[in-house]
Amino acid sequence: MVSSPHEAMHRIFQEYPSLFSRLSEVLGVDFPQSTSTRVEPTDLTETWPIERRVDTLLRIETENDGPFLLAIEAQGRKDPDKFASWAYYFTYLLEKYRLPTMLLIVCQDRATAQWAARPVPLGAPQWPAMTLHPLVAGPHNMPVITDVAEARKDLALATLSAITHAGDPDVGVILKTVSAALRDIPDAVAEPIVELIAQGLGNRPAAQQWRNLVAVDLSFYKSPLSEEIRDEGREEGRTEGQAKSLLLVLAARGVEVNDETREKITGCGDPQLLSHWLNRAATASTTEEVFARG
């Protein structure tokens, strides 16, 4: 599984194309209610040998106001070069589809979100030809969802909340809320949520908390991630048992074990090495003999 917060921040809109209707309410922007949404090709390449791709592109239909395009970009850090790229995406899509076009930037830290949200004049300082002003979703304006009923009512928004707050202290309570909301949810519904959140958390500390929640709170749930976590848990249980057995054998034989040695044994995650040490402990009179090479 690709562990990429960038992918999760925009791919969630591919999994749940109607999410923007709810998100626009949260962000306080009055868009017409959508009647249907479809994912469009993201390739914006022209005849020039330069490939340009927007992260996710949606065509959103409305009942009375006609369709509009939503280009979604995941942004992990400040990058001044992005303003020109975003302006290109916007004008290219406007020219190609001749539809109202919106640009949504999804971020995971407040500084990047505030940077992306400010209006940027483009052109000569004396007379800017246009002003880039994208809609931005990030930890500064996404709700912290801590109510299980609220999360269950809108699992897609709760998932986006967890992803955008990935680096915040609040993310732990959001993750617990989402895991509780997923109980008794069909696997087909739970699977993309479990995987998207794992992807969105990347290598942040909260990623391990989510893995633990999936392994414990969602122990009924079967997915590549949950099976991987449970396999790790079984392996950890095996090595923990071997370490305890080794310490018991050494204690029974009167071999002195200092704190450093105890930490070395309990911290070892290699079952083959622990098994090798355990065999040696049966005849060793010192810990040096247990750990000796050869």
PDB file of C-alpha atoms in Angstrom, residues 118-277:
ATOM      1  CA  ARG A 118      -4.365  34.224   0.308  1.00  0.00           C
ATOM      2  CA  PRO A 119      -5.294  35.961  -2.961  1.00  0.00           C
ATOM      3  CA  VAL A 120      -2.301  36.131  -5.323  1.00  0.00           C
ATOM      4  CA  PRO A 121      -2.246  38.777  -8.088  1.00  0.00           C
ATOM      5  CA  LEU A 122      -0.747  37.434 -11.316  1.00  0.00           C
ATOM      6  CA  GLY A 123       0.796  39.646 -13.965  1.00  0.00           C
ATOM      7  CA  ALA A 124       2.663  42.930 -13.851  1.00  0.00           C
ATOM      8  CA  PRO A 125       2.621  44.693 -10.462  1.00  0.00           C
ATOM      9  CA  GLN A 126       1.227  47.817 -12.167  1.00  0.00           C
ATOM     10  CA  TRP A 127      -1.768  45.898 -13.575  1.00  0.00           C
ATOM     11  CA  PRO A 128      -2.313  42.267 -12.498  1.00  0.00           C
ATOM     12  CA  ALA A 129      -4.170  40.412 -15.227  1.00  0.00           C
ATOM     13  CA  MET A 130      -5.899  38.076 -12.778  1.00  0.00           C
ATOM     14  CA  THR A 131      -6.013  37.155  -9.103  1.00  0.00           C
ATOM     15  CA  LEU A 132      -5.704  33.544  -8.007  1.00  0.00           C
ATOM     16  CA  HIS A 133      -7.939  32.835  -5.014  1.00  0.00           C
ATOM     17  CA  PRO A 134      -8.498  29.088  -4.458  1.00  0.00           C
ATOM     18  CA  LEU A 135     -10.777  27.525  -1.883  1.00  0.00           C
ATOM     19  CA  VAL A 136      -8.672  25.870   0.838  1.00  0.00           C
ATOM     20  CA  ALA A 137      -9.517  23.048   3.255  1.00  0.00           C
ATOM     21  CA  GLY A 138      -7.120  22.337   6.093  1.00  0.00           C
ATOM     22  CA  PRO A 139      -6.754  22.069   9.860  1.00  0.00           C
ATOM     23  CA  HIS A 140      -7.580  25.773  10.195  1.00  0.00           C
ATOM     24  CA  ASN A 141     -11.173  25.326   9.005  1.00  0.00           C
ATOM     25  CA  MET A 142     -12.023  21.603   8.951  1.00  0.00           C
ATOM     26  CA  PRO A 143     -14.204  20.460  11.873  1.00  0.00           C
ATOM     27  CA  VAL A 144     -12.760  18.267  14.614  1.00  0.00           C
ATOM     28  CA  ILE A 145     -15.338  15.470  14.582  1.00  0.00           C
ATOM     29  CA  THR A 146     -15.615  13.809  17.996  1.00  0.00           C
ATOM     30  CA  ASP A 147     -19.234  12.633  17.947  1.00  0.00           C
ATOM     31  CA  VAL A 148     -19.711   9.056  16.746  1.00  0.00           C
ATOM     32  CA  ALA A 149     -23.222   9.701  15.418  1.00  0.00           C
ATOM     33  CA  GLU A 150     -21.969  12.722  13.476  1.00  0.00           C
ATOM     34  CA  ALA A 151     -19.089  10.716  12.019  1.00  0.00           C
ATOM     35  CA  ARG A 152     -21.376   7.843  11.037  1.00  0.00           C
ATOM     36  CA  LYS A 153     -23.776  10.294   9.374  1.00  0.00           C
ATOM     37  CA  ASP A 154     -20.992  11.553   7.075  1.00  0.00           C
ATOM     38  CA  LEU A 155     -18.075   9.116   7.029  1.00  0.00           C
ATOM     39  CA  ALA A 156     -16.416  10.822   4.059  1.00  0.00           C
ATOM     40  CA  LEU A 157     -16.247  14.180   5.860  1.00  0.00           C
ATOM     41  CA  ALA A 158     -15.031  12.467   9.040  1.00  0.00           C
ATOM     42  CA  THR A 159     -12.280  10.798   6.992  1.00  0.00           C
ATOM     43  CA  LEU A 160     -11.243  14.126   5.473  1.00  0.00           C
ATOM     44  CA  SER A 161     -11.244  15.613   8.970  1.00  0.00           C
ATOM     45  CA  ALA A 162      -8.816  12.916  10.149  1.00  0.00           C
ATOM     46  CA  ILE A 163      -6.565  13.427   7.116  1.00  0.00           C
ATOM     47  CA  THR A 164      -6.405  17.229   7.329  1.00  0.00           C
ATOM     48  CA  HIS A 165      -5.786  17.129  11.101  1.00  0.00           C
ATOM     49  CA  ALA A 166      -3.105  14.419  10.728  1.00  0.00           C
ATOM     50  CA  GLY A 167      -0.443  16.536  12.423  1.00  0.00           C
ATOM     51  CA  ASP A 168      -2.677  18.067  15.122  1.00  0.00           C
ATOM     52  CA  PRO A 169      -3.002  16.978  18.760  1.00  0.00           C
ATOM     53  CA  ASP A 170      -6.749  16.600  18.098  1.00  0.00           C
ATOM     54  CA  VAL A 171      -6.253  13.827  15.573  1.00  0.00           C
ATOM     55  CA  GLY A 172      -6.271  11.102  18.223  1.00  0.00           C
ATOM     56  CA  VAL A 173      -9.832  11.773  19.306  1.00  0.00           C
ATOM     57  CA  ILE A 174     -10.944  12.014  15.659  1.00  0.00           C
ATOM     58  CA  LEU A 175      -9.391   8.623  14.913  1.00  0.00           C
ATOM     59  CA  LYS A 176     -11.100   7.030  17.917  1.00  0.00           C
ATOM     60  CA  THR A 177     -14.398   8.548  16.795  1.00  0.00           C
ATOM     61  CA  VAL A 178     -14.049   7.237  13.243  1.00  0.00           C
ATOM     62  CA  SER A 179     -13.032   3.756  14.400  1.00  0.00           C
ATOM     63  CA  ALA A 180     -16.087   3.638  16.670  1.00  0.00           C
ATOM     64  CA  ALA A 181     -18.295   4.853  13.823  1.00  0.00           C
ATOM     65  CA  LEU A 182     -17.037   2.040  11.576  1.00  0.00           C
ATOM     66  CA  ARG A 183     -18.206  -0.710  13.906  1.00  0.00           C
ATOM     67  CA  ASP A 184     -20.991  -2.758  12.330  1.00  0.00           C
ATOM     68  CA  ILE A 185     -20.370  -0.973   9.010  1.00  0.00           C
ATOM     69  CA  PRO A 186     -20.165  -3.304   5.958  1.00  0.00           C
ATOM     70  CA  ASP A 187     -16.613  -4.099   4.845  1.00  0.00           C
ATOM     71  CA  ALA A 188     -17.216  -2.526   1.429  1.00  0.00           C
ATOM     72  CA  VAL A 189     -17.927   0.803   3.157  1.00  0.00           C
ATOM     73  CA  ALA A 190     -15.199   0.555   5.801  1.00  0.00           C
ATOM     74  CA  GLU A 191     -12.366  -0.576   3.541  1.00  0.00           C
ATOM     75  CA  PRO A 192     -11.659   2.671   1.635  1.00  0.00           C
ATOM     76  CA  ILE A 193     -11.938   4.678   4.851  1.00  0.00           C
ATOM     77  CA  VAL A 194      -9.457   2.494   6.735  1.00  0.00           C
ATOM     78  CA  GLU A 195      -6.986   2.628   3.864  1.00  0.00           C
ATOM     79  CA  LEU A 196      -7.390   6.365   3.131  1.00  0.00           C
ATOM     80  CA  ILE A 197      -6.789   7.357   6.747  1.00  0.00           C
ATOM     81  CA  ALA A 198      -3.723   5.115   6.953  1.00  0.00           C
ATOM     82  CA  GLN A 199      -2.459   6.688   3.742  1.00  0.00           C
ATOM     83  CA  GLY A 200      -3.263  10.216   4.904  1.00  0.00           C
ATOM     84  CA  LEU A 201      -1.453   9.870   8.239  1.00  0.00           C
ATOM     85  CA  GLY A 202       1.758   8.842   6.466  1.00  0.00           C
ATOM     86  CA  ASN A 203       4.596   8.343   8.947  1.00  0.00           C
ATOM     87  CA  ARG A 204       3.228  10.690  11.605  1.00  0.00           C
ATOM     88  CA  PRO A 205       2.935   9.397  15.196  1.00  0.00           C
ATOM     89  CA  ALA A 206      -0.855   9.141  14.812  1.00  0.00           C
ATOM     90  CA  ALA A 207      -0.357   6.451  12.149  1.00  0.00           C
ATOM     91  CA  GLN A 208       0.523   3.878  14.814  1.00  0.00           C
ATOM     92  CA  GLN A 209      -2.521   4.869  16.845  1.00  0.00           C
ATOM     93  CA  TRP A 210      -4.730   4.261  13.802  1.00  0.00           C
ATOM     94  CA  ARG A 211      -3.079   0.888  13.210  1.00  0.00           C
ATOM     95  CA  ASN A 212      -3.800  -0.051  16.829  1.00  0.00           C
ATOM     96  CA  LEU A 213      -7.414   1.067  16.547  1.00  0.00           C
ATOM     97  CA  VAL A 214      -7.871  -0.965  13.373  1.00  0.00           C
ATOM     98  CA  ALA A 215      -6.322  -4.002  15.034  1.00  0.00           C
ATOM     99  CA  VAL A 216      -8.369  -3.743  18.250  1.00  0.00           C
ATOM    100  CA  ASP A 217     -11.548  -1.723  17.702  1.00  0.00           C
ATOM    101  CA  LEU A 218     -12.042  -3.126  14.203  1.00  0.00           C
ATOM    102  CA  SER A 219     -10.810  -6.638  14.910  1.00  0.00           C
ATOM    103  CA  PHE A 220     -13.755  -8.006  12.928  1.00  0.00           C
ATOM    104  CA  TYR A 221     -12.683  -6.116   9.845  1.00  0.00           C
ATOM    105  CA  LYS A 222     -10.655  -7.765   7.097  1.00  0.00           C
ATOM    106  CA  SER A 223      -8.486  -5.711   4.769  1.00  0.00           C
ATOM    107  CA  PRO A 224      -4.863  -5.724   3.582  1.00  0.00           C
ATOM    108  CA  LEU A 225      -3.986  -3.133   6.243  1.00  0.00           C
ATOM    109  CA  SER A 226      -5.821  -4.841   9.097  1.00  0.00           C
ATOM    110  CA  GLU A 227      -4.352  -8.234   8.211  1.00  0.00           C
ATOM    111  CA  GLU A 228      -0.874  -6.713   8.071  1.00  0.00           C
ATOM    112  CA  ILE A 229      -1.397  -5.151  11.488  1.00  0.00           C
ATOM    113  CA  ARG A 230      -2.676  -8.377  13.004  1.00  0.00           C
ATOM    114  CA  ASP A 231       0.251 -10.305  11.497  1.00  0.00           C
ATOM    115  CA  GLU A 232       2.593  -7.804  13.139  1.00  0.00           C
ATOM    116  CA  GLY A 233       0.753  -8.262  16.418  1.00  0.00           C
ATOM    117  CA  ARG A 234       1.094 -12.040  16.260  1.00  0.00           C
ATOM    118  CA  GLU A 235       4.823 -11.649  15.492  1.00  0.00           C
ATOM    119  CA  GLU A 236       5.246  -9.203  18.391  1.00  0.00           C
ATOM    120  CA  GLY A 237       3.453 -11.645  20.698  1.00  0.00           C
ATOM    121  CA  ARG A 238       5.762 -14.440  19.624  1.00  0.00           C
ATOM    122  CA  THR A 239       8.953 -12.464  20.270  1.00  0.00           C
ATOM    123  CA  GLU A 240       7.607 -11.183  23.599  1.00  0.00           C
ATOM    124  CA  GLY A 241       6.996 -14.777  24.715  1.00  0.00           C
ATOM    125  CA  GLN A 242      10.468 -15.850  23.624  1.00  0.00           C
ATOM    126  CA  ALA A 243      12.051 -12.946  25.524  1.00  0.00           C
ATOM    127  CA  LYS A 244      10.154 -13.861  28.709  1.00  0.00           C
ATOM    128  CA  SER A 245      11.197 -17.508  28.352  1.00  0.00           C
ATOM    129  CA  LEU A 246      14.832 -16.515  27.917  1.00  0.00           C
ATOM    130  CA  LEU A 247      14.767 -14.359  31.054  1.00  0.00           C
ATOM    131  CA  LEU A 248      13.098 -17.166  33.035  1.00  0.00           C
ATOM    132  CA  VAL A 249      15.757 -19.679  31.945  1.00  0.00           C
ATOM    133  CA  LEU A 250      18.567 -17.310  32.900  1.00  0.00           C
ATOM    134  CA  ALA A 251      16.959 -16.620  36.289  1.00  0.00           C
ATOM    135  CA  ALA A 252      16.440 -20.340  36.940  1.00  0.00           C
ATOM    136  CA  ARG A 253      20.111 -21.043  36.198  1.00  0.00           C
ATOM    137  CA  GLY A 254      21.272 -18.180  38.437  1.00  0.00           C
ATOM    138  CA  VAL A 255      22.738 -16.130  35.595  1.00  0.00           C
ATOM    139  CA  GLU A 256      22.903 -12.459  36.532  1.00  0.00           C
ATOM    140  CA  VAL A 257      20.997 -10.157  34.149  1.00  0.00           C
ATOM    141  CA  ASN A 258      21.633  -6.420  34.428  1.00  0.00           C
ATOM    142  CA  ASP A 259      19.312  -3.698  33.132  1.00  0.00           C
ATOM    143  CA  GLU A 260      21.212  -3.293  29.861  1.00  0.00           C
ATOM    144  CA  THR A 261      21.010  -7.017  29.119  1.00  0.00           C
ATOM    145  CA  ARG A 262      17.330  -7.171  30.048  1.00  0.00           C
ATOM    146  CA  GLU A 263      16.614  -4.275  27.678  1.00  0.00           C
ATOM    147  CA  LYS A 264      18.595  -5.988  24.914  1.00  0.00           C
ATOM    148  CA  ILE A 265      16.506  -9.138  25.289  1.00  0.00           C
ATOM    149  CA  THR A 266      13.085  -7.520  25.615  1.00  0.00           C
ATOM    150  CA  GLY A 267      13.841  -5.090  22.788  1.00  0.00           C
ATOM    151  CA  CYS A 268      14.848  -7.789  20.311  1.00  0.00           C
ATOM    152  CA  GLY A 269      12.259  -8.276  17.577  1.00  0.00           C
ATOM    153  CA  ASP A 270      14.018 -11.116  15.752  1.00  0.00           C
ATOM    154  CA  PRO A 271      12.404 -14.470  16.654  1.00  0.00           C
ATOM    155  CA  GLN A 272      15.277 -16.486  15.138  1.00  0.00           C
ATOM    156  CA  LEU A 273      17.885 -14.605  17.187  1.00  0.00           C
ATOM    157  CA  LEU A 274      15.824 -14.987  20.363  1.00  0.00           C
ATOM    158  CA  SER A 275      15.500 -18.720  19.682  1.00  0.00           C
ATOM    159  CA  HIS A 276      19.300 -18.932  19.222  1.00  0.00           C
ATOM    160  CA  TRP A 277      19.874 -17.125  22.549  1.00  0.00           C
TER     161      TRP A 277
END
